[in-house]
mmCIF file of C-alpha atoms and ligand atoms in Angstrom:
data_model
loop_
_atom_site.group_PDB
_atom_site.id
_atom_site.type_symbol
_atom_site.label_atom_id
_atom_site.label_comp_id
_atom_site.label_asym_id
_atom_site.label_seq_id
_atom_site.Cartn_x
_atom_site.Cartn_y
_atom_site.Cartn_z
ATOM 1 C CA MET A 893 12.683 40.042 -49.749
ATOM 2 C CA SER A 894 13.919 37.876 -46.888
ATOM 3 C CA ALA A 895 13.115 38.893 -43.338
ATOM 4 C CA ILE A 896 16.598 37.827 -42.175
ATOM 5 C CA LEU A 897 19.035 39.133 -44.767
ATOM 6 C CA PRO A 898 19.591 42.865 -45.287
ATOM 7 C CA PRO A 899 17.629 44.328 -48.215
ATOM 8 C CA ALA A 900 19.253 43.895 -51.661
ATOM 9 C CA GLU A 901 18.074 47.307 -52.803
ATOM 10 C CA ARG A 902 17.819 50.629 -51.027
ATOM 11 C CA LEU A 903 14.103 51.064 -51.653
ATOM 12 C CA TRP A 904 13.307 48.021 -49.522
ATOM 13 C CA TRP A 905 9.772 49.133 -48.788
ATOM 14 C CA LYS A 906 8.882 48.675 -52.434
ATOM 15 C CA HIS A 907 9.756 44.945 -52.327
ATOM 16 C CA PRO A 908 6.978 42.403 -51.975
ATOM 17 C CA LEU A 909 6.418 41.152 -48.434
ATOM 18 C CA ASP A 910 8.268 37.955 -47.497
ATOM 19 C CA ARG A 911 6.239 35.114 -46.029
ATOM 20 C CA VAL A 912 8.275 35.077 -42.756
ATOM 21 C CA GLU A 913 7.940 38.844 -42.449
ATOM 22 C CA GLY A 914 4.225 38.653 -43.010
ATOM 23 C CA THR A 915 3.878 35.885 -40.463
ATOM 24 C CA TRP A 916 5.601 37.999 -37.809
ATOM 25 C CA ILE A 917 3.424 40.990 -38.588
ATOM 26 C CA VAL A 918 0.336 38.809 -38.151
ATOM 27 C CA ILE A 919 1.678 37.297 -34.889
ATOM 28 C CA SER A 920 2.409 40.717 -33.405
ATOM 29 C CA LEU A 921 -0.954 42.041 -34.499
ATOM 30 C CA ILE A 922 -2.738 39.134 -32.810
ATOM 31 C CA TRP A 923 -0.633 39.660 -29.655
ATOM 32 C CA CYS A 924 -1.447 43.412 -29.659
ATOM 33 C CA LEU A 925 -5.148 42.650 -29.868
ATOM 34 C CA THR A 926 -4.870 39.974 -27.114
ATOM 35 C CA MET A 927 -3.193 42.434 -24.789
ATOM 36 C CA PHE A 928 -5.757 45.110 -25.596
ATOM 37 C CA ALA A 929 -8.567 42.673 -24.808
ATOM 38 C CA MET A 930 -6.869 41.721 -21.509
ATOM 39 C CA MET A 931 -6.565 45.363 -20.540
ATOM 40 C CA VAL A 932 -10.314 45.854 -20.916
ATOM 41 C CA GLY A 933 -11.164 42.364 -19.583
ATOM 42 C CA TRP A 934 -9.133 42.852 -16.444
ATOM 43 C CA HIS A 935 -11.236 45.800 -15.440
ATOM 44 C CA ILE A 936 -14.276 43.575 -15.562
ATOM 45 C CA TYR A 937 -12.954 40.233 -14.305
ATOM 46 C CA GLY A 938 -9.869 41.245 -12.325
ATOM 47 C CA LYS A 939 -10.202 42.172 -8.698
ATOM 48 C CA GLN A 940 -7.489 44.808 -8.586
ATOM 49 C CA ASN A 941 -7.550 47.337 -11.400
ATOM 50 C CA LEU A 942 -10.042 49.912 -10.286
ATOM 51 C CA SER A 943 -11.864 52.015 -12.794
ATOM 52 C CA THR A 944 -11.936 55.574 -11.611
ATOM 53 C CA GLU A 945 -14.518 58.175 -12.421
ATOM 54 C CA THR A 946 -13.026 61.609 -12.916
ATOM 55 C CA TYR A 947 -14.728 64.964 -12.658
ATOM 56 C CA LYS A 948 -13.500 68.535 -12.809
ATOM 57 C CA THR A 949 -13.349 70.317 -9.476
ATOM 58 C CA THR A 950 -11.631 73.235 -7.746
ATOM 59 C CA PRO A 951 -9.685 73.256 -4.504
ATOM 60 C CA GLU A 952 -12.402 75.461 -2.923
ATOM 61 C CA LEU A 953 -15.270 73.203 -3.942
ATOM 62 C CA PHE A 954 -13.525 70.033 -2.860
ATOM 63 C CA SER A 955 -12.336 71.446 0.490
ATOM 64 C CA THR A 956 -15.898 72.566 1.301
ATOM 65 C CA LYS A 957 -17.146 69.000 0.903
ATOM 66 C CA THR A 958 -14.213 67.517 2.792
ATOM 67 C CA GLN A 959 -14.540 70.048 5.608
ATOM 68 C CA ALA A 960 -18.255 69.257 5.945
ATOM 69 C CA MET A 961 -17.439 65.556 6.379
ATOM 70 C CA VAL A 962 -14.627 66.331 8.864
ATOM 71 C CA ASP A 963 -16.879 68.653 10.923
ATOM 72 C CA LYS A 964 -19.566 66.029 11.168
ATOM 73 C CA TYR A 965 -17.707 62.765 11.689
ATOM 74 C CA THR A 966 -14.359 63.427 13.338
ATOM 75 C CA VAL A 967 -13.741 60.966 16.163
ATOM 76 C CA ARG A 968 -10.231 62.010 17.262
ATOM 77 C CA THR A 969 -7.021 63.498 15.961
ATOM 78 C CA GLU A 970 -3.723 61.808 15.318
ATOM 79 C CA THR A 971 -0.118 62.611 14.426
ATOM 80 C CA GLU A 972 1.890 65.698 15.399
ATOM 81 C CA ALA A 973 -0.044 67.735 12.849
ATOM 82 C CA ASN A 974 -3.368 66.831 14.566
ATOM 83 C CA ILE A 975 -4.908 65.306 11.495
ATOM 84 C CA PRO A 976 -8.541 64.430 12.140
ATOM 85 C CA VAL A 977 -9.560 60.798 12.044
ATOM 86 C CA VAL A 978 -12.992 60.625 10.454
ATOM 87 C CA ALA A 979 -15.486 57.783 10.674
ATOM 88 C CA PRO A 980 -18.146 58.581 8.087
ATOM 89 C CA PRO A 981 -21.331 56.524 7.795
ATOM 90 C CA ALA A 982 -20.922 53.244 5.938
ATOM 91 C CA GLY A 983 -21.886 53.231 2.304
ATOM 92 C CA GLY A 984 -21.435 56.922 1.743
ATOM 93 C CA ASP A 985 -19.087 59.341 0.051
ATOM 94 C CA VAL A 986 -15.749 59.898 1.711
ATOM 95 C CA TYR A 987 -13.221 62.571 0.858
ATOM 96 C CA MET A 988 -9.448 62.803 0.988
ATOM 97 C CA ILE A 989 -7.212 65.699 0.073
ATOM 98 C CA ALA A 990 -3.638 65.251 -1.066
ATOM 99 C CA ARG A 991 -1.331 68.241 -0.716
ATOM 100 C CA LEU A 992 2.230 69.194 0.138
ATOM 101 C CA TRP A 993 2.963 66.952 2.142
ATOM 102 C CA ASN A 994 0.119 65.064 3.675
ATOM 103 C CA PHE A 995 -3.187 63.358 3.117
ATOM 104 C CA TRP A 996 -6.133 64.889 4.946
ATOM 105 C CA PRO A 997 -8.079 63.585 6.847
ATOM 106 C CA ILE A 998 -7.371 60.021 8.020
ATOM 107 C CA LEU A 999 -10.329 57.735 7.275
ATOM 108 C CA GLU A 1000 -11.738 55.043 9.505
ATOM 109 C CA LEU A 1001 -13.932 52.688 7.495
ATOM 110 C CA GLU A 1002 -16.058 49.686 8.255
ATOM 111 C CA LYS A 1003 -15.262 46.253 6.934
ATOM 112 C CA ASP A 1004 -17.407 44.868 4.081
ATOM 113 C CA LYS A 1005 -19.083 48.221 3.517
ATOM 114 C CA THR A 1006 -18.795 50.029 0.216
ATOM 115 C CA TYR A 1007 -17.679 53.642 0.032
ATOM 116 C CA ARG A 1008 -17.120 56.120 -2.749
ATOM 117 C CA LEU A 1009 -13.692 57.548 -2.116
ATOM 118 C CA HIS A 1010 -13.164 61.022 -3.639
ATOM 119 C CA LEU A 1011 -9.608 62.218 -4.087
ATOM 120 C CA THR A 1012 -8.074 65.428 -5.294
ATOM 121 C CA SER A 1013 -4.871 67.402 -4.989
ATOM 122 C CA MET A 1014 -4.695 70.969 -3.771
ATOM 123 C CA ASP A 1015 -1.435 71.822 -5.508
ATOM 124 C CA TYR A 1016 0.684 69.423 -7.581
ATOM 125 C CA ASN A 1017 0.471 65.906 -8.926
ATOM 126 C CA HIS A 1018 0.437 63.353 -6.125
ATOM 127 C CA GLY A 1019 -0.050 59.627 -6.033
ATOM 128 C CA PHE A 1020 -2.441 57.579 -3.933
ATOM 129 C CA SER A 1021 -0.891 54.206 -3.276
ATOM 130 C CA LEU A 1022 -2.805 51.912 -0.920
ATOM 131 C CA GLN A 1023 -0.609 49.301 0.675
ATOM 132 C CA PRO A 1024 -0.420 46.337 1.003
ATOM 133 C CA GLU A 1025 -3.298 46.094 -1.496
ATOM 134 C CA ASN A 1026 -1.183 47.825 -4.144
ATOM 135 C CA ILE A 1027 -3.922 50.050 -5.481
ATOM 136 C CA ASN A 1028 -2.395 53.042 -7.272
ATOM 137 C CA ILE A 1029 -4.092 56.162 -8.489
ATOM 138 C CA GLN A 1030 -2.736 59.439 -9.827
ATOM 139 C CA VAL A 1031 -4.120 62.414 -7.936
ATOM 140 C CA VAL A 1032 -4.234 65.411 -10.245
ATOM 141 C CA PRO A 1033 -5.080 68.961 -9.179
ATOM 142 C CA GLY A 1034 -8.291 70.288 -10.635
ATOM 143 C CA TYR A 1035 -9.807 66.821 -10.888
ATOM 144 C CA GLU A 1036 -11.873 64.753 -8.541
ATOM 145 C CA HIS A 1037 -11.105 61.044 -8.794
ATOM 146 C CA VAL A 1038 -13.784 58.728 -7.474
ATOM 147 C CA ILE A 1039 -13.226 55.063 -6.712
ATOM 148 C CA LYS A 1040 -15.586 52.531 -5.227
ATOM 149 C CA ILE A 1041 -13.918 50.615 -2.448
ATOM 150 C CA THR A 1042 -15.119 47.757 -0.280
ATOM 151 C CA PRO A 1043 -12.477 46.974 2.350
ATOM 152 C CA ASN A 1044 -12.725 43.218 3.054
ATOM 153 C CA LYS A 1045 -10.085 42.895 5.798
ATOM 154 C CA SER A 1046 -9.799 44.913 8.959
ATOM 155 C CA GLY A 1047 -6.508 46.497 9.885
ATOM 156 C CA THR A 1048 -4.401 49.543 9.172
ATOM 157 C CA TYR A 1049 -3.617 50.305 5.546
ATOM 158 C CA SER A 1050 -0.823 52.577 4.474
ATOM 159 C CA VAL A 1051 -1.361 55.414 2.070
ATOM 160 C CA VAL A 1052 1.781 56.500 0.298
ATOM 161 C CA CYS A 1053 2.345 59.263 -2.234
ATOM 162 C CA ASN A 1054 4.071 57.616 -5.173
ATOM 163 C CA GLU A 1055 4.505 60.647 -7.432
ATOM 164 C CA TYR A 1056 7.584 62.697 -6.691
ATOM 165 C CA CYS A 1057 6.167 65.999 -5.401
ATOM 166 C CA GLY A 1058 9.093 67.889 -3.908
ATOM 167 C CA ILE A 1059 11.557 67.985 -1.057
ATOM 168 C CA ASN A 1060 9.294 66.237 1.472
ATOM 169 C CA HIS A 1061 7.753 63.704 -0.896
ATOM 170 C CA HIS A 1062 9.165 60.848 1.222
ATOM 171 C CA THR A 1063 7.190 62.085 4.264
ATOM 172 C CA MET A 1064 3.874 62.144 2.463
ATOM 173 C CA VAL A 1065 2.290 59.101 4.024
ATOM 174 C CA SER A 1066 -0.952 58.421 5.802
ATOM 175 C CA ARG A 1067 -3.232 55.542 6.798
ATOM 176 C CA ILE A 1068 -6.746 54.232 6.479
ATOM 177 C CA TYR A 1069 -8.252 52.220 9.308
ATOM 178 C CA VAL A 1070 -10.699 49.425 8.661
ATOM 179 C CA LYS A 1071 -12.714 48.153 11.604
HETATM 180 CU CU1 CUA B 1714 2.940 63.888 -2.828
HETATM 181 CU CU2 CUA B 1714 4.917 62.749 -3.475
#
């Protein structure tokens, strides 16, 4: 059967494979495998696609850990909602809660130090989008997402929720300071 002309008989799948058809199947298969290898390879060799670790958690458990960090390392508060700005020790675990409609607390990190950033949502699906680095993570309730981050430039980074989460989704923004 030709790969270009319509099939001569209705039961086209019983015809032997045309050479052109077979060639295209092989080409697409090779391309599929190439893309699959790139997907895995990019996690290892790329600088951007973070691999997250994910664990089960509960809002209570996660807030306890976050509250402990906030109680210990808050340096000031910011915004109208008095969100604490927390400067935890370099190299440690840092926590951030996403909920309707803010991120809590604000983190102040040190340049060239590695942190384990833990994220969860208290209610619905939110997104953690770190700009301008363009790092994007889904924040799912009931799960604790952990990413290893090493900020290499000082400045103020924007955190934006990029999953539609209700009427005030557009106000769900925060920041991370790097000193
Ligand atoms: Cu949270 Cu959109």
